[in-house]
XYZ file of C-alpha atoms in Angstrom:
313
model
C -27.554 4.284 3.150
C -27.403 7.091 0.886
C -25.252 9.254 3.335
C -22.608 5.964 3.614
C -22.738 6.003 -0.535
C -21.921 9.077 0.122
C -18.787 9.198 2.902
C -17.245 5.973 0.531
C -17.226 8.210 -2.920
C -15.786 10.687 -1.309
C -13.082 8.811 0.230
C -12.392 6.426 -3.103
C -13.382 9.633 -6.393
C -10.244 11.507 -5.063
C -7.783 8.486 -5.441
C -9.197 7.807 -9.043
C -9.212 11.799 -10.012
C -5.347 11.881 -9.247
C -4.835 8.974 -11.163
C -6.994 10.369 -14.719
C -4.852 13.702 -13.473
C -1.346 11.290 -14.066
C -2.693 9.479 -16.971
C -3.242 12.267 -19.084
C -0.076 14.603 -18.314
C 1.327 10.628 -19.593
C -0.802 11.713 -21.888
C 0.105 15.047 -23.166
C 3.865 13.581 -22.496
C 4.980 16.213 -20.053
C 7.048 14.145 -18.743
C 9.202 11.273 -19.875
C 9.177 8.074 -18.348
C 12.729 8.444 -16.945
C 11.494 11.853 -15.402
C 8.128 9.844 -13.998
C 10.511 7.433 -12.164
C 12.614 10.268 -10.741
C 9.575 12.503 -9.572
C 8.475 9.139 -8.149
C 11.369 8.274 -6.642
C 11.803 11.875 -4.448
C 8.171 11.615 -3.464
C 9.467 7.595 -1.921
C 13.080 10.016 -0.291
C 11.800 13.227 0.415
C 7.765 14.059 1.392
C 6.502 10.202 2.591
C 9.211 10.504 5.286
C 7.974 13.794 6.150
C 4.073 12.542 6.147
C 5.201 9.591 8.445
C 6.898 12.065 10.681
C 3.998 14.790 11.007
C 1.362 12.318 11.330
C 3.835 10.796 14.775
C 5.266 13.097 16.434
C 2.654 15.118 17.695
C 0.822 11.985 19.850
C 1.870 9.937 22.632
C 2.984 6.577 22.680
C 0.034 5.245 24.240
C -2.266 6.497 21.539
C 0.064 5.075 18.600
C 0.752 2.031 19.406
C -2.562 -0.315 19.303
C -0.830 -4.520 20.368
C -3.563 -5.245 18.918
C -4.088 -4.025 15.642
C -0.715 -4.869 15.171
C -0.401 -8.568 16.034
C -3.873 -8.996 13.895
C -2.076 -7.344 11.148
C 0.306 -9.155 11.287
C -0.738 -13.163 11.471
C -3.401 -12.225 9.061
C -0.193 -10.733 6.289
C 1.466 -14.317 7.361
C -1.495 -16.143 7.066
C -2.571 -14.656 3.249
C 1.567 -15.435 2.006
C 1.524 -19.080 3.873
C -1.768 -19.754 1.768
C -0.995 -18.106 -1.552
C 2.141 -20.825 -1.894
C 0.873 -23.700 -2.320
C -1.994 -22.259 -4.918
C 0.855 -20.540 -6.857
C 3.123 -23.698 -7.298
C 0.130 -25.495 -8.068
C -1.099 -23.439 -10.770
C 1.854 -21.818 -12.584
C 4.795 -23.832 -12.942
C 7.800 -20.752 -13.396
C 9.412 -19.978 -10.601
C 10.029 -16.679 -11.582
C 6.323 -16.188 -12.119
C 5.711 -18.218 -9.162
C 7.817 -15.053 -6.559
C 5.593 -12.306 -8.579
C 2.691 -14.126 -8.104
C 2.832 -14.503 -4.424
C 4.290 -10.924 -4.395
C 1.180 -10.037 -6.443
C -1.209 -11.505 -3.467
C 0.187 -10.576 0.141
C 1.811 -7.166 -0.468
C -0.011 -4.225 -0.832
C -0.374 -0.691 -1.497
C -1.467 0.297 1.912
C 0.504 4.028 1.382
C 0.257 5.418 -1.812
C -3.151 3.853 -2.414
C -4.871 2.812 0.765
C -3.467 5.359 2.942
C -5.639 8.458 1.414
C -8.489 6.404 2.037
C -8.042 6.825 5.796
C -7.115 10.334 5.824
C -10.762 11.181 3.674
C -12.471 9.553 6.307
C -10.822 10.315 9.157
C -8.679 13.773 8.740
C -5.136 12.826 8.934
C -4.681 14.856 12.783
C -6.682 10.926 14.029
C -4.248 8.299 11.961
C -0.922 7.914 14.543
C -2.237 4.431 14.866
C -2.826 4.177 10.928
C 0.742 5.424 10.670
C 2.365 3.536 13.011
C 1.214 -0.101 11.190
C 2.877 1.565 8.406
C 6.536 1.530 10.038
C 5.387 -2.167 10.927
C 3.614 -3.848 7.557
C 6.462 -1.914 5.530
C 9.684 -3.706 6.497
C 7.935 -6.860 6.515
C 6.211 -6.642 2.996
C 10.110 -5.736 1.939
C 11.845 -8.881 3.724
C 9.590 -11.591 2.939
C 9.319 -10.124 -0.880
C 12.670 -10.063 -1.017
C 13.306 -13.745 0.664
C 9.941 -15.169 -1.736
C 12.003 -14.192 -5.092
C 15.575 -15.037 -3.353
C 14.328 -18.701 -3.518
C 11.872 -18.832 -6.833
C 15.251 -17.400 -8.379
C 17.366 -19.710 -6.622
C 19.294 -17.454 -4.970
C 20.726 -17.279 -1.173
C 19.489 -15.373 1.180
C 21.677 -12.229 3.070
C 20.102 -11.285 6.692
C 22.525 -8.115 6.296
C 21.218 -6.884 3.231
C 17.831 -7.653 3.977
C 18.795 -5.594 7.513
C 20.277 -2.635 5.565
C 17.020 -2.564 4.213
C 15.198 -1.804 7.189
C 17.164 0.353 8.501
C 17.788 2.548 5.131
C 14.037 2.783 4.093
C 12.777 6.193 4.264
C 9.506 5.245 5.217
C 11.152 3.498 8.669
C 13.656 6.960 9.135
C 10.810 8.968 8.792
C 8.195 6.797 11.541
C 11.366 6.500 13.737
C 12.038 9.994 13.891
C 7.740 10.419 14.503
C 8.675 7.516 17.477
C 11.418 9.094 18.915
C 9.658 13.203 19.006
C 6.872 11.606 20.394
C 8.553 9.430 23.298
C 10.603 13.413 24.325
C 7.605 15.113 23.726
C 9.135 17.478 20.557
C 7.015 20.337 19.483
C 9.116 21.711 16.585
C 8.727 25.973 15.675
C 5.413 26.673 14.383
C 7.045 28.650 10.792
C 9.011 24.391 10.419
C 5.782 22.654 11.904
C 3.776 24.800 9.000
C 6.735 23.619 6.805
C 6.298 19.484 6.988
C 2.503 19.521 7.492
C 2.315 21.708 4.261
C 4.550 19.000 2.599
C 2.678 16.284 4.851
C -0.786 17.534 2.682
C 1.417 17.198 -0.554
C 2.928 13.628 -0.286
C -0.710 11.251 -1.591
C -1.808 13.468 -4.113
C 1.293 13.620 -5.694
C 2.023 9.858 -5.511
C -1.454 8.784 -6.721
C -0.576 11.781 -9.696
C 2.843 10.347 -10.265
C 1.087 6.194 -9.898
C -1.608 7.395 -12.957
C 1.156 9.035 -14.992
C 3.095 5.640 -14.710
C 0.089 3.556 -15.800
C 1.047 1.183 -19.189
C -2.184 -0.787 -20.203
C 0.038 -2.776 -22.608
C 1.837 -4.742 -19.987
C -1.113 -7.559 -20.383
C -0.153 -9.903 -22.920
C 0.218 -13.666 -22.435
C -0.043 -13.222 -18.876
C -3.622 -13.220 -18.582
C -4.407 -16.740 -16.885
C -1.924 -15.585 -14.417
C -3.040 -11.726 -13.686
C -6.474 -12.913 -12.943
C -5.521 -14.831 -10.689
C -3.610 -12.571 -9.389
C -5.940 -9.512 -9.226
C -8.950 -12.410 -7.873
C -6.935 -13.117 -4.261
C -5.041 -9.234 -4.040
C -8.464 -7.763 -4.522
C -11.688 -10.032 -3.705
C -10.129 -12.817 -1.319
C -7.884 -11.609 0.897
C -10.060 -8.361 2.240
C -12.856 -11.090 2.348
C -11.677 -13.049 4.433
C -9.123 -10.384 6.504
C -12.040 -7.687 7.508
C -14.575 -10.243 7.705
C -11.782 -11.351 10.916
C -11.190 -7.710 11.620
C -15.428 -7.362 11.957
C -15.036 -10.662 14.051
C -12.192 -9.454 16.471
C -14.419 -6.548 16.827
C -11.885 -3.432 15.280
C -14.290 -0.511 14.990
C -13.228 2.918 13.676
C -9.866 3.702 12.895
C -8.872 0.566 13.883
C -11.291 -0.493 10.871
C -10.629 1.376 8.129
C -6.854 1.006 8.592
C -7.463 -2.917 8.400
C -8.922 -1.779 4.992
C -6.000 0.398 3.682
C -3.793 -2.880 4.470
C -6.391 -5.718 2.961
C -7.904 -3.964 -0.030
C -5.572 -1.778 -1.668
C -3.538 -3.028 -4.934
C -0.221 -4.341 -4.954
C 2.159 -2.004 -4.303
C 4.233 -0.197 -6.688
C 7.391 -1.565 -5.754
C 6.808 -4.662 -6.166
C 7.404 -4.760 -9.714
C 10.697 -2.784 -9.034
C 11.692 -5.316 -7.497
C 11.024 -7.945 -9.389
C 12.849 -6.326 -11.779
C 15.931 -6.425 -9.712
C 15.677 -9.613 -8.446
C 15.477 -11.787 -11.435
C 11.186 -12.608 -11.148
C 8.688 -11.809 -14.106
C 8.641 -8.370 -14.283
C 6.110 -8.284 -16.993
C 3.515 -9.528 -14.997
C 4.455 -7.889 -11.750
C 3.790 -4.991 -13.799
C 0.142 -6.386 -14.930
C -0.366 -6.909 -11.668
C -0.010 -3.125 -10.197
C -1.378 -1.931 -13.415
C -4.369 -3.956 -12.866
C -4.866 -4.344 -9.883
C -4.692 -0.091 -8.685
C -7.249 0.797 -12.071
C -9.730 -2.110 -10.247
C -9.169 -1.034 -6.937
C -11.020 2.281 -7.475
C -14.000 0.231 -7.322
C -13.068 -2.983 -5.181
C -12.140 -0.592 -2.475
C -15.724 1.398 -2.661
C -17.399 -1.910 -2.645
C -15.449 -2.867 0.719
C -15.991 0.570 2.169
C -19.656 0.640 1.154
C -20.012 -2.371 3.064
C -18.586 -2.395 6.109
C -19.715 1.033 6.711
C -23.471 -0.141 6.375
C -22.293 -2.617 8.992
C -21.316 -0.070 11.113
C -17.934 -1.100 11.322
C -16.698 2.792 11.414
């Protein structure tokens, strides 16, 4: 049990430290809020696609695709989504808050908070299946978010705009390039391989530092009840149900840690920007991101420690 405690601590503590560094940067005013936003955008459009490509191109398609895991994760996400709707509709009358709450419960920060945990446990070279799940989960999250926020602000759903967002998403482009390279058996020159590998290694630390620098703990105002419901759903109910089902379905090792990375991660950072731009409750969405990210350090450790002791990985 002591060894399991050490393994789980080593997976979670770096997340906390990188975020703490980011909070220190914000407090020291080394970056303005505008500059933080620009750096965050740079990480999203430059570093994450490189990381996606790097972790897919050196593998065969058989190593990358796990159809059983894909079907399971998609089913759980859809189940969480449709289960959250009647709960939110019953307790919250405001359409703007309803959209923000539903998004906060089902949409996880898989890439920034979940993926580094998996990398810490297994090493980046063994996570091709996990990287492939990003290419499936991220567009799924985006499509569901657009539909949800449009419905609750009374807008119309534009399939063409949704498809364009998916096709131009930097993460999807990076994954597509990696899959194409894997299918073609591409091997890059050593110099170029070294450069993109080092960029991939920088991605998670940079993203976590910027996430810490983005924290604004004043974002909690008169929305305490809605925030508590979203946090309980995102950090306790979703991973509790999803990971129990994953255990019962027989997922182990990398596949199970991939499930932890998806289901136990906090609310996605991008949910705030999307809520703001689509007429939802941006303040509530921002509070969900901030507080779920902060508390997830403890809840993710709990889920890792619990299922590590149960022998799931």
